[in-house]
Amino acid sequence: MTSIFVLHGPNLNLLGKREPDWYGNKTLAEIDQMLIEEGKKLELEVRTSQSNSEGVLIDLLQESAQWAQGVIFNPGGYTHTSIALRDTITAIQIPVIEVHLSNVYAREDFRHRSTISAVCRGKIVGFGWRSYWLAIHALAGIIQENNKTR
Ligand code: DQA
């Protein structure tokens, strides 16, 4: 069975209550459940996790390279600051898709910069919970192609 990892960064545990105009009304548990269901249709095992800590996110990404064929990652505020997360993504050598619920380009200038975009396979922003939906479909296709060329 093909497995993928969905990792959410800081403050995303507050989804549903946090700035709904930017992030929508769905809770993180609802988004994770949607991804698990979508994964079943795409024949993907989906494991999910969230942490507010940069070091824990790094540990989880490193470990995922042992069992996952790809990652969907929303690094939250660390998107704009973390060289260490960028280094981890480079190191693990499995496809990582960067995801954001809000359209970061319609927001403050500091959100326009991402330390990780250049080392991710691709990036989806601005579609609310549907950013994750789009990402799982993109990742399923990428993994299928990778498996064919192996
Ligand atoms: C976010 C955008 C970030 O700028 C912000 O710090 C978040 C959420 C998003 O999903 O839109 O925490 O990653």
Short mmCIF file of N, CA and C and ligand atoms in Angstrom, two decimals:
data_model
loop_
_atom_site.label_atom_id
_atom_site.label_comp_id
_atom_site.label_asym_id
_atom_site.label_seq_id
_atom_site.Cartn_x
_atom_site.Cartn_y
_atom_site.Cartn_z
N MET A 1 0.86 -1.21 0.00
CA MET A 1 0.00 0.00 0.00
C MET A 1 0.88 1.25 0.00
N THR A 2 0.51 2.19 -0.82
CA THR A 2 1.25 3.46 -0.84
C THR A 2 0.78 4.34 0.32
N SER A 3 1.75 4.92 1.01
CA SER A 3 1.42 5.76 2.17
C SER A 3 1.89 7.19 1.96
N ILE A 4 1.08 8.13 2.43
CA ILE A 4 1.52 9.53 2.41
C ILE A 4 1.34 10.15 3.80
N PHE A 5 2.11 11.19 4.01
CA PHE A 5 2.11 11.87 5.30
C PHE A 5 1.58 13.29 5.10
N VAL A 6 0.63 13.69 5.94
CA VAL A 6 0.11 15.06 5.93
C VAL A 6 0.54 15.71 7.23
N LEU A 7 1.32 16.78 7.12
CA LEU A 7 1.88 17.40 8.31
C LEU A 7 1.47 18.87 8.38
N HIS A 8 0.94 19.23 9.54
CA HIS A 8 0.47 20.61 9.76
C HIS A 8 1.34 21.26 10.84
N GLY A 9 1.73 22.51 10.60
CA GLY A 9 2.59 23.23 11.53
C GLY A 9 1.83 24.04 12.57
N PRO A 10 2.51 25.03 13.15
CA PRO A 10 2.00 25.75 14.31
C PRO A 10 0.66 26.45 14.08
N ASN A 11 -0.15 26.38 15.10
CA ASN A 11 -1.46 27.06 15.19
C ASN A 11 -2.54 26.46 14.31
N LEU A 12 -2.19 25.47 13.51
CA LEU A 12 -3.22 24.86 12.66
C LEU A 12 -4.13 23.94 13.47
N ASN A 13 -3.72 23.59 14.68
CA ASN A 13 -4.62 22.89 15.61
C ASN A 13 -5.81 23.76 16.01
N LEU A 14 -5.70 25.07 15.76
CA LEU A 14 -6.79 25.99 16.15
C LEU A 14 -7.79 26.21 15.01
N LEU A 15 -7.61 25.53 13.89
CA LEU A 15 -8.52 25.75 12.76
C LEU A 15 -9.97 25.54 13.19
N GLY A 16 -10.85 26.34 12.59
CA GLY A 16 -12.26 26.31 12.99
C GLY A 16 -12.57 27.52 13.84
N LYS A 17 -11.63 27.84 14.76
CA LYS A 17 -11.81 29.02 15.62
C LYS A 17 -10.91 30.17 15.16
N ARG A 18 -9.79 29.83 14.52
CA ARG A 18 -8.75 30.82 14.24
C ARG A 18 -9.04 31.56 12.93
N GLU A 19 -9.15 32.89 13.01
CA GLU A 19 -9.29 33.75 11.82
C GLU A 19 -10.05 33.06 10.68
N PRO A 20 -11.33 32.74 10.88
CA PRO A 20 -12.06 31.97 9.85
C PRO A 20 -12.14 32.68 8.49
N ASP A 21 -12.02 34.02 8.49
CA ASP A 21 -12.06 34.71 7.19
C ASP A 21 -10.87 34.30 6.32
N TRP A 22 -9.74 33.99 6.97
CA TRP A 22 -8.58 33.53 6.20
C TRP A 22 -8.56 32.01 6.04
N TYR A 23 -8.97 31.32 7.12
CA TYR A 23 -8.68 29.87 7.14
C TYR A 23 -9.93 29.00 7.04
N GLY A 24 -11.12 29.60 7.04
CA GLY A 24 -12.35 28.82 6.90
C GLY A 24 -12.84 28.27 8.23
N ASN A 25 -13.93 27.51 8.14
CA ASN A 25 -14.60 27.03 9.37
C ASN A 25 -14.31 25.58 9.70
N LYS A 26 -13.69 24.86 8.81
CA LYS A 26 -13.43 23.44 9.10
C LYS A 26 -12.34 23.31 10.15
N THR A 27 -12.51 22.33 11.03
CA THR A 27 -11.47 22.04 12.02
C THR A 27 -10.38 21.19 11.36
N LEU A 28 -9.25 21.10 12.06
CA LEU A 28 -8.15 20.26 11.53
C LEU A 28 -8.60 18.80 11.45
N ALA A 29 -9.36 18.36 12.45
CA ALA A 29 -9.84 16.97 12.44
C ALA A 29 -10.71 16.72 11.21
N GLU A 30 -11.51 17.70 10.84
CA GLU A 30 -12.37 17.53 9.65
C GLU A 30 -11.54 17.48 8.37
N ILE A 31 -10.51 18.32 8.30
CA ILE A 31 -9.63 18.29 7.11
C ILE A 31 -8.90 16.95 7.05
N ASP A 32 -8.39 16.49 8.18
CA ASP A 32 -7.68 15.20 8.20
C ASP A 32 -8.62 14.07 7.77
N GLN A 33 -9.86 14.10 8.26
CA GLN A 33 -10.82 13.05 7.91
C GLN A 33 -11.12 13.07 6.40
N MET A 34 -11.27 14.28 5.86
CA MET A 34 -11.49 14.42 4.40
C MET A 34 -10.33 13.78 3.64
N LEU A 35 -9.09 14.02 4.12
CA LEU A 35 -7.91 13.49 3.42
C LEU A 35 -7.84 11.96 3.54
N ILE A 36 -8.23 11.44 4.69
CA ILE A 36 -8.22 9.98 4.86
C ILE A 36 -9.24 9.35 3.90
N GLU A 37 -10.42 9.96 3.81
CA GLU A 37 -11.46 9.44 2.90
C GLU A 37 -11.02 9.54 1.44
N GLU A 38 -10.46 10.69 1.08
CA GLU A 38 -9.99 10.89 -0.30
C GLU A 38 -8.87 9.89 -0.60
N GLY A 39 -8.01 9.68 0.40
CA GLY A 39 -6.92 8.71 0.25
C GLY A 39 -7.45 7.32 -0.07
N LYS A 40 -8.54 6.92 0.58
CA LYS A 40 -9.12 5.59 0.30
C LYS A 40 -9.49 5.47 -1.17
N LYS A 41 -10.11 6.55 -1.71
CA LYS A 41 -10.51 6.53 -3.13
C LYS A 41 -9.29 6.42 -4.04
N LEU A 42 -8.18 7.01 -3.59
CA LEU A 42 -6.96 7.05 -4.42
C LEU A 42 -6.01 5.90 -4.07
N GLU A 43 -6.48 4.99 -3.21
CA GLU A 43 -5.66 3.86 -2.75
C GLU A 43 -4.36 4.31 -2.08
N LEU A 44 -4.50 5.31 -1.22
CA LEU A 44 -3.37 5.81 -0.43
C LEU A 44 -3.71 5.68 1.05
N GLU A 45 -2.76 5.16 1.81
CA GLU A 45 -2.89 5.25 3.27
C GLU A 45 -2.43 6.64 3.67
N VAL A 46 -3.27 7.36 4.43
CA VAL A 46 -2.95 8.73 4.82
C VAL A 46 -2.73 8.78 6.32
N ARG A 47 -1.53 9.21 6.73
CA ARG A 47 -1.28 9.45 8.15
C ARG A 47 -1.10 10.94 8.34
N THR A 48 -1.64 11.46 9.44
CA THR A 48 -1.61 12.91 9.66
C THR A 48 -0.99 13.24 11.02
N SER A 49 -0.42 14.44 11.09
CA SER A 49 0.13 14.89 12.37
C SER A 49 0.18 16.42 12.38
N GLN A 50 0.24 16.97 13.57
CA GLN A 50 0.37 18.43 13.74
C GLN A 50 1.31 18.69 14.89
N SER A 51 2.15 19.72 14.73
CA SER A 51 2.97 20.15 15.87
C SER A 51 3.17 21.66 15.82
N ASN A 52 3.28 22.22 17.00
CA ASN A 52 3.60 23.65 17.11
C ASN A 52 5.10 23.89 17.20
N SER A 53 5.87 22.80 17.20
CA SER A 53 7.31 22.91 17.46
C SER A 53 8.12 22.59 16.20
N GLU A 54 9.05 23.46 15.87
CA GLU A 54 9.86 23.29 14.67
C GLU A 54 10.67 21.99 14.73
N GLY A 55 11.24 21.72 15.90
CA GLY A 55 12.06 20.51 16.05
C GLY A 55 11.24 19.24 15.85
N VAL A 56 10.04 19.23 16.39
CA VAL A 56 9.17 18.05 16.22
C VAL A 56 8.80 17.89 14.74
N LEU A 57 8.51 18.99 14.06
CA LEU A 57 8.19 18.90 12.62
C LEU A 57 9.37 18.30 11.86
N ILE A 58 10.58 18.70 12.22
CA ILE A 58 11.78 18.15 11.57
C ILE A 58 11.89 16.66 11.84
N ASP A 59 11.71 16.25 13.10
CA ASP A 59 11.78 14.82 13.43
C ASP A 59 10.73 14.03 12.65
N LEU A 60 9.50 14.55 12.60
CA LEU A 60 8.42 13.83 11.91
C LEU A 60 8.70 13.71 10.41
N LEU A 61 9.24 14.77 9.81
CA LEU A 61 9.57 14.70 8.38
C LEU A 61 10.68 13.69 8.13
N GLN A 62 11.71 13.72 8.98
CA GLN A 62 12.81 12.76 8.81
C GLN A 62 12.30 11.33 8.90
N GLU A 63 11.45 11.07 9.92
CA GLU A 63 10.92 9.70 10.11
C GLU A 63 10.03 9.29 8.93
N SER A 64 9.29 10.26 8.37
CA SER A 64 8.34 9.91 7.30
C SER A 64 9.06 9.35 6.08
N ALA A 65 10.31 9.77 5.88
CA ALA A 65 11.05 9.25 4.72
C ALA A 65 11.24 7.74 4.80
N GLN A 66 11.08 7.15 6.00
CA GLN A 66 11.23 5.70 6.18
C GLN A 66 9.98 4.95 5.70
N TRP A 67 8.83 5.62 5.67
CA TRP A 67 7.61 4.86 5.36
C TRP A 67 6.69 5.52 4.33
N ALA A 68 6.85 6.85 4.09
CA ALA A 68 5.92 7.55 3.20
C ALA A 68 6.54 7.72 1.81
N GLN A 69 5.66 7.74 0.80
CA GLN A 69 6.14 7.98 -0.57
C GLN A 69 6.00 9.46 -0.95
N GLY A 70 5.38 10.24 -0.08
CA GLY A 70 5.24 11.67 -0.35
C GLY A 70 4.62 12.37 0.85
N VAL A 71 4.76 13.69 0.86
CA VAL A 71 4.30 14.49 2.02
C VAL A 71 3.51 15.71 1.52
N ILE A 72 2.44 16.01 2.24
CA ILE A 72 1.72 17.28 2.08
C ILE A 72 2.01 18.07 3.34
N PHE A 73 2.57 19.27 3.17
CA PHE A 73 3.09 19.99 4.34
C PHE A 73 2.60 21.43 4.33
N ASN A 74 1.93 21.82 5.43
CA ASN A 74 1.62 23.22 5.68
C ASN A 74 2.44 23.65 6.90
N PRO A 75 3.54 24.36 6.69
CA PRO A 75 4.41 24.72 7.81
C PRO A 75 3.93 25.91 8.63
N GLY A 76 2.71 26.44 8.33
CA GLY A 76 2.22 27.59 9.09
C GLY A 76 3.23 28.73 9.04
N GLY A 77 3.40 29.41 10.15
CA GLY A 77 4.30 30.56 10.21
C GLY A 77 5.76 30.23 9.94
N TYR A 78 6.15 28.97 10.15
CA TYR A 78 7.56 28.59 9.87
C TYR A 78 7.88 28.65 8.38
N THR A 79 6.84 28.67 7.55
CA THR A 79 7.04 28.82 6.10
C THR A 79 7.96 29.99 5.79
N HIS A 80 7.79 31.05 6.57
CA HIS A 80 8.41 32.31 6.22
C HIS A 80 9.76 32.51 6.91
N THR A 81 10.15 31.56 7.75
CA THR A 81 11.36 31.78 8.57
C THR A 81 12.34 30.61 8.59
N SER A 82 11.89 29.40 8.28
CA SER A 82 12.71 28.25 8.70
C SER A 82 13.65 27.71 7.63
N ILE A 83 14.94 27.94 7.85
CA ILE A 83 15.97 27.33 7.00
C ILE A 83 16.07 25.85 7.34
N ALA A 84 15.86 25.52 8.63
CA ALA A 84 16.02 24.13 9.06
C ALA A 84 14.98 23.22 8.40
N LEU A 85 13.76 23.70 8.27
CA LEU A 85 12.73 22.87 7.60
C LEU A 85 13.06 22.72 6.11
N ARG A 86 13.56 23.77 5.51
CA ARG A 86 14.00 23.66 4.11
C ARG A 86 15.08 22.59 3.96
N ASP A 87 16.05 22.61 4.87
CA ASP A 87 17.13 21.61 4.81
C ASP A 87 16.59 20.20 4.96
N THR A 88 15.59 20.03 5.82
CA THR A 88 15.00 18.70 6.02
C THR A 88 14.32 18.22 4.74
N ILE A 89 13.56 19.11 4.11
CA ILE A 89 12.86 18.73 2.87
C ILE A 89 13.87 18.32 1.80
N THR A 90 14.96 19.06 1.71
CA THR A 90 16.00 18.70 0.75
C THR A 90 16.58 17.33 1.10
N ALA A 91 16.78 17.08 2.38
CA ALA A 91 17.46 15.85 2.81
C ALA A 91 16.61 14.61 2.59
N ILE A 92 15.30 14.71 2.74
CA ILE A 92 14.50 13.47 2.77
C ILE A 92 14.25 12.88 1.39
N GLN A 93 14.38 13.68 0.35
CA GLN A 93 14.31 13.14 -1.03
C GLN A 93 13.04 12.37 -1.37
N ILE A 94 11.92 12.74 -0.77
CA ILE A 94 10.62 12.26 -1.27
C ILE A 94 9.83 13.52 -1.63
N PRO A 95 8.87 13.41 -2.57
CA PRO A 95 8.17 14.63 -2.98
C PRO A 95 7.36 15.27 -1.85
N VAL A 96 7.55 16.57 -1.68
CA VAL A 96 6.82 17.33 -0.66
C VAL A 96 6.02 18.42 -1.38
N ILE A 97 4.73 18.49 -1.09
CA ILE A 97 3.89 19.56 -1.64
C ILE A 97 3.60 20.56 -0.53
N GLU A 98 3.92 21.82 -0.79
CA GLU A 98 3.65 22.91 0.16
C GLU A 98 2.20 23.36 -0.01
N VAL A 99 1.51 23.48 1.11
CA VAL A 99 0.09 23.84 1.07
C VAL A 99 -0.18 24.99 2.04
N HIS A 100 -1.01 25.92 1.59
CA HIS A 100 -1.54 26.97 2.47
C HIS A 100 -3.03 27.14 2.22
N LEU A 101 -3.76 27.29 3.30
CA LEU A 101 -5.20 27.53 3.19
C LEU A 101 -5.48 28.90 2.59
N SER A 102 -4.80 29.92 3.12
CA SER A 102 -5.06 31.29 2.68
C SER A 102 -4.19 31.63 1.47
N ASN A 103 -4.62 32.66 0.74
CA ASN A 103 -3.78 33.17 -0.35
C ASN A 103 -2.73 34.09 0.27
N VAL A 104 -1.57 33.52 0.56
CA VAL A 104 -0.53 34.28 1.27
C VAL A 104 -0.10 35.53 0.49
N TYR A 105 -0.31 35.52 -0.83
CA TYR A 105 0.11 36.67 -1.66
C TYR A 105 -0.87 37.84 -1.56
N ALA A 106 -2.04 37.59 -0.97
CA ALA A 106 -3.01 38.67 -0.75
C ALA A 106 -2.87 39.25 0.66
N ARG A 107 -1.83 38.83 1.36
CA ARG A 107 -1.67 39.21 2.76
C ARG A 107 -0.37 40.01 2.96
N GLU A 108 0.10 40.09 4.20
CA GLU A 108 1.28 40.92 4.50
C GLU A 108 2.49 40.47 3.67
N ASP A 109 3.39 41.42 3.41
CA ASP A 109 4.57 41.12 2.60
C ASP A 109 5.39 39.96 3.14
N PHE A 110 5.50 39.88 4.48
CA PHE A 110 6.35 38.81 5.02
C PHE A 110 5.82 37.43 4.69
N ARG A 111 4.53 37.34 4.35
CA ARG A 111 3.98 36.02 3.97
C ARG A 111 4.23 35.68 2.51
N HIS A 112 4.78 36.62 1.74
CA HIS A 112 5.04 36.35 0.32
C HIS A 112 6.29 35.50 0.15
N ARG A 113 7.11 35.47 1.19
CA ARG A 113 8.37 34.75 1.10
C ARG A 113 8.22 33.38 1.76
N SER A 114 8.68 32.35 1.06
CA SER A 114 8.69 31.01 1.65
C SER A 114 10.10 30.47 1.56
N THR A 115 10.61 29.97 2.67
CA THR A 115 11.96 29.38 2.63
C THR A 115 11.95 28.02 1.94
N ILE A 116 10.76 27.40 1.85
CA ILE A 116 10.74 26.00 1.40
C ILE A 116 10.28 25.79 -0.04
N SER A 117 9.63 26.81 -0.65
CA SER A 117 9.01 26.58 -1.97
C SER A 117 9.99 26.00 -2.99
N ALA A 118 11.21 26.53 -3.00
CA ALA A 118 12.16 26.12 -4.04
C ALA A 118 12.57 24.66 -3.92
N VAL A 119 12.40 24.06 -2.75
CA VAL A 119 12.81 22.66 -2.59
C VAL A 119 11.59 21.72 -2.52
N CYS A 120 10.40 22.30 -2.69
CA CYS A 120 9.20 21.46 -2.74
C CYS A 120 8.90 21.10 -4.18
N ARG A 121 8.15 20.02 -4.35
CA ARG A 121 7.77 19.61 -5.71
C ARG A 121 6.80 20.61 -6.33
N GLY A 122 5.95 21.19 -5.51
CA GLY A 122 5.00 22.19 -5.97
C GLY A 122 4.31 22.81 -4.78
N LYS A 123 3.42 23.76 -5.08
CA LYS A 123 2.83 24.55 -3.98
C LYS A 123 1.40 24.91 -4.34
N ILE A 124 0.49 24.79 -3.38
CA ILE A 124 -0.92 25.12 -3.61
C ILE A 124 -1.36 26.08 -2.51
N VAL A 125 -1.85 27.25 -2.90
CA VAL A 125 -2.24 28.25 -1.90
C VAL A 125 -3.62 28.82 -2.21
N GLY A 126 -4.35 29.19 -1.17
CA GLY A 126 -5.49 30.08 -1.34
C GLY A 126 -6.84 29.43 -1.52
N PHE A 127 -6.93 28.11 -1.49
CA PHE A 127 -8.20 27.44 -1.74
C PHE A 127 -8.85 26.90 -0.47
N GLY A 128 -8.42 27.40 0.68
CA GLY A 128 -8.99 26.90 1.94
C GLY A 128 -8.71 25.41 2.08
N TRP A 129 -9.67 24.64 2.65
CA TRP A 129 -9.44 23.20 2.84
C TRP A 129 -9.21 22.50 1.51
N ARG A 130 -9.73 23.12 0.42
CA ARG A 130 -9.53 22.51 -0.90
C ARG A 130 -8.07 22.54 -1.35
N SER A 131 -7.24 23.39 -0.75
CA SER A 131 -5.80 23.32 -1.07
C SER A 131 -5.27 21.92 -0.76
N TYR A 132 -5.73 21.36 0.38
CA TYR A 132 -5.28 20.00 0.74
C TYR A 132 -5.87 18.96 -0.23
N TRP A 133 -7.12 19.17 -0.62
CA TRP A 133 -7.79 18.24 -1.57
C TRP A 133 -7.01 18.22 -2.88
N LEU A 134 -6.67 19.41 -3.37
CA LEU A 134 -5.90 19.49 -4.61
C LEU A 134 -4.54 18.82 -4.44
N ALA A 135 -3.94 19.03 -3.28
CA ALA A 135 -2.59 18.49 -3.03
C ALA A 135 -2.60 16.96 -3.02
N ILE A 136 -3.60 16.35 -2.42
CA ILE A 136 -3.59 14.88 -2.35
C ILE A 136 -3.78 14.31 -3.76
N HIS A 137 -4.56 14.97 -4.59
CA HIS A 137 -4.72 14.49 -5.96
C HIS A 137 -3.43 14.65 -6.75
N ALA A 138 -2.76 15.79 -6.58
CA ALA A 138 -1.48 16.00 -7.27
C ALA A 138 -0.46 14.96 -6.80
N LEU A 139 -0.40 14.74 -5.49
CA LEU A 139 0.61 13.81 -4.95
C LEU A 139 0.34 12.38 -5.42
N ALA A 140 -0.93 11.99 -5.47
CA ALA A 140 -1.27 10.64 -5.95
C ALA A 140 -0.73 10.44 -7.36
N GLY A 141 -0.91 11.45 -8.22
CA GLY A 141 -0.41 11.35 -9.60
C GLY A 141 1.10 11.28 -9.66
N ILE A 142 1.75 12.10 -8.86
CA ILE A 142 3.23 12.12 -8.85
C ILE A 142 3.78 10.76 -8.40
N ILE A 143 3.18 10.20 -7.36
CA ILE A 143 3.67 8.91 -6.83
C ILE A 143 3.44 7.81 -7.86
N GLN A 144 2.27 7.86 -8.52
CA GLN A 144 1.98 6.85 -9.55
C GLN A 144 3.04 6.90 -10.66
N GLU A 145 3.36 8.11 -11.08
CA GLU A 145 4.39 8.27 -12.13
C GLU A 145 5.75 7.79 -11.64
N ASN A 146 6.10 8.14 -10.40
CA ASN A 146 7.38 7.69 -9.83
C ASN A 146 7.46 6.17 -9.81
N ASN A 147 6.34 5.52 -9.46
CA ASN A 147 6.33 4.05 -9.38
C ASN A 147 6.54 3.42 -10.75
N LYS A 148 5.96 4.07 -11.78
CA LYS A 148 6.08 3.54 -13.15
C LYS A 148 7.52 3.60 -13.66
N THR A 149 8.20 4.70 -13.31
CA THR A 149 9.56 4.87 -13.85
C THR A 149 10.61 4.11 -13.04
N ARG A 150 10.20 3.48 -11.93
CA ARG A 150 11.17 2.71 -11.12
C ARG A 150 11.46 1.36 -11.72
C1 DQA B 1 -0.80 29.47 6.50
C2 DQA B 1 -0.27 30.85 6.09
C3 DQA B 1 0.82 31.32 7.03
O1 DQA B 1 1.28 32.61 6.64
C4 DQA B 1 0.31 31.39 8.45
O2 DQA B 1 1.37 31.75 9.32
C5 DQA B 1 -0.36 30.15 8.89
C6 DQA B 1 -1.25 29.46 7.96
C7 DQA B 1 -2.01 29.04 5.64
O3 DQA B 1 -2.32 27.86 5.64
O4 DQA B 1 -2.64 29.89 4.99
O5 DQA B 1 -0.24 29.72 10.03
O6 DQA B 1 0.22 28.52 6.32
#
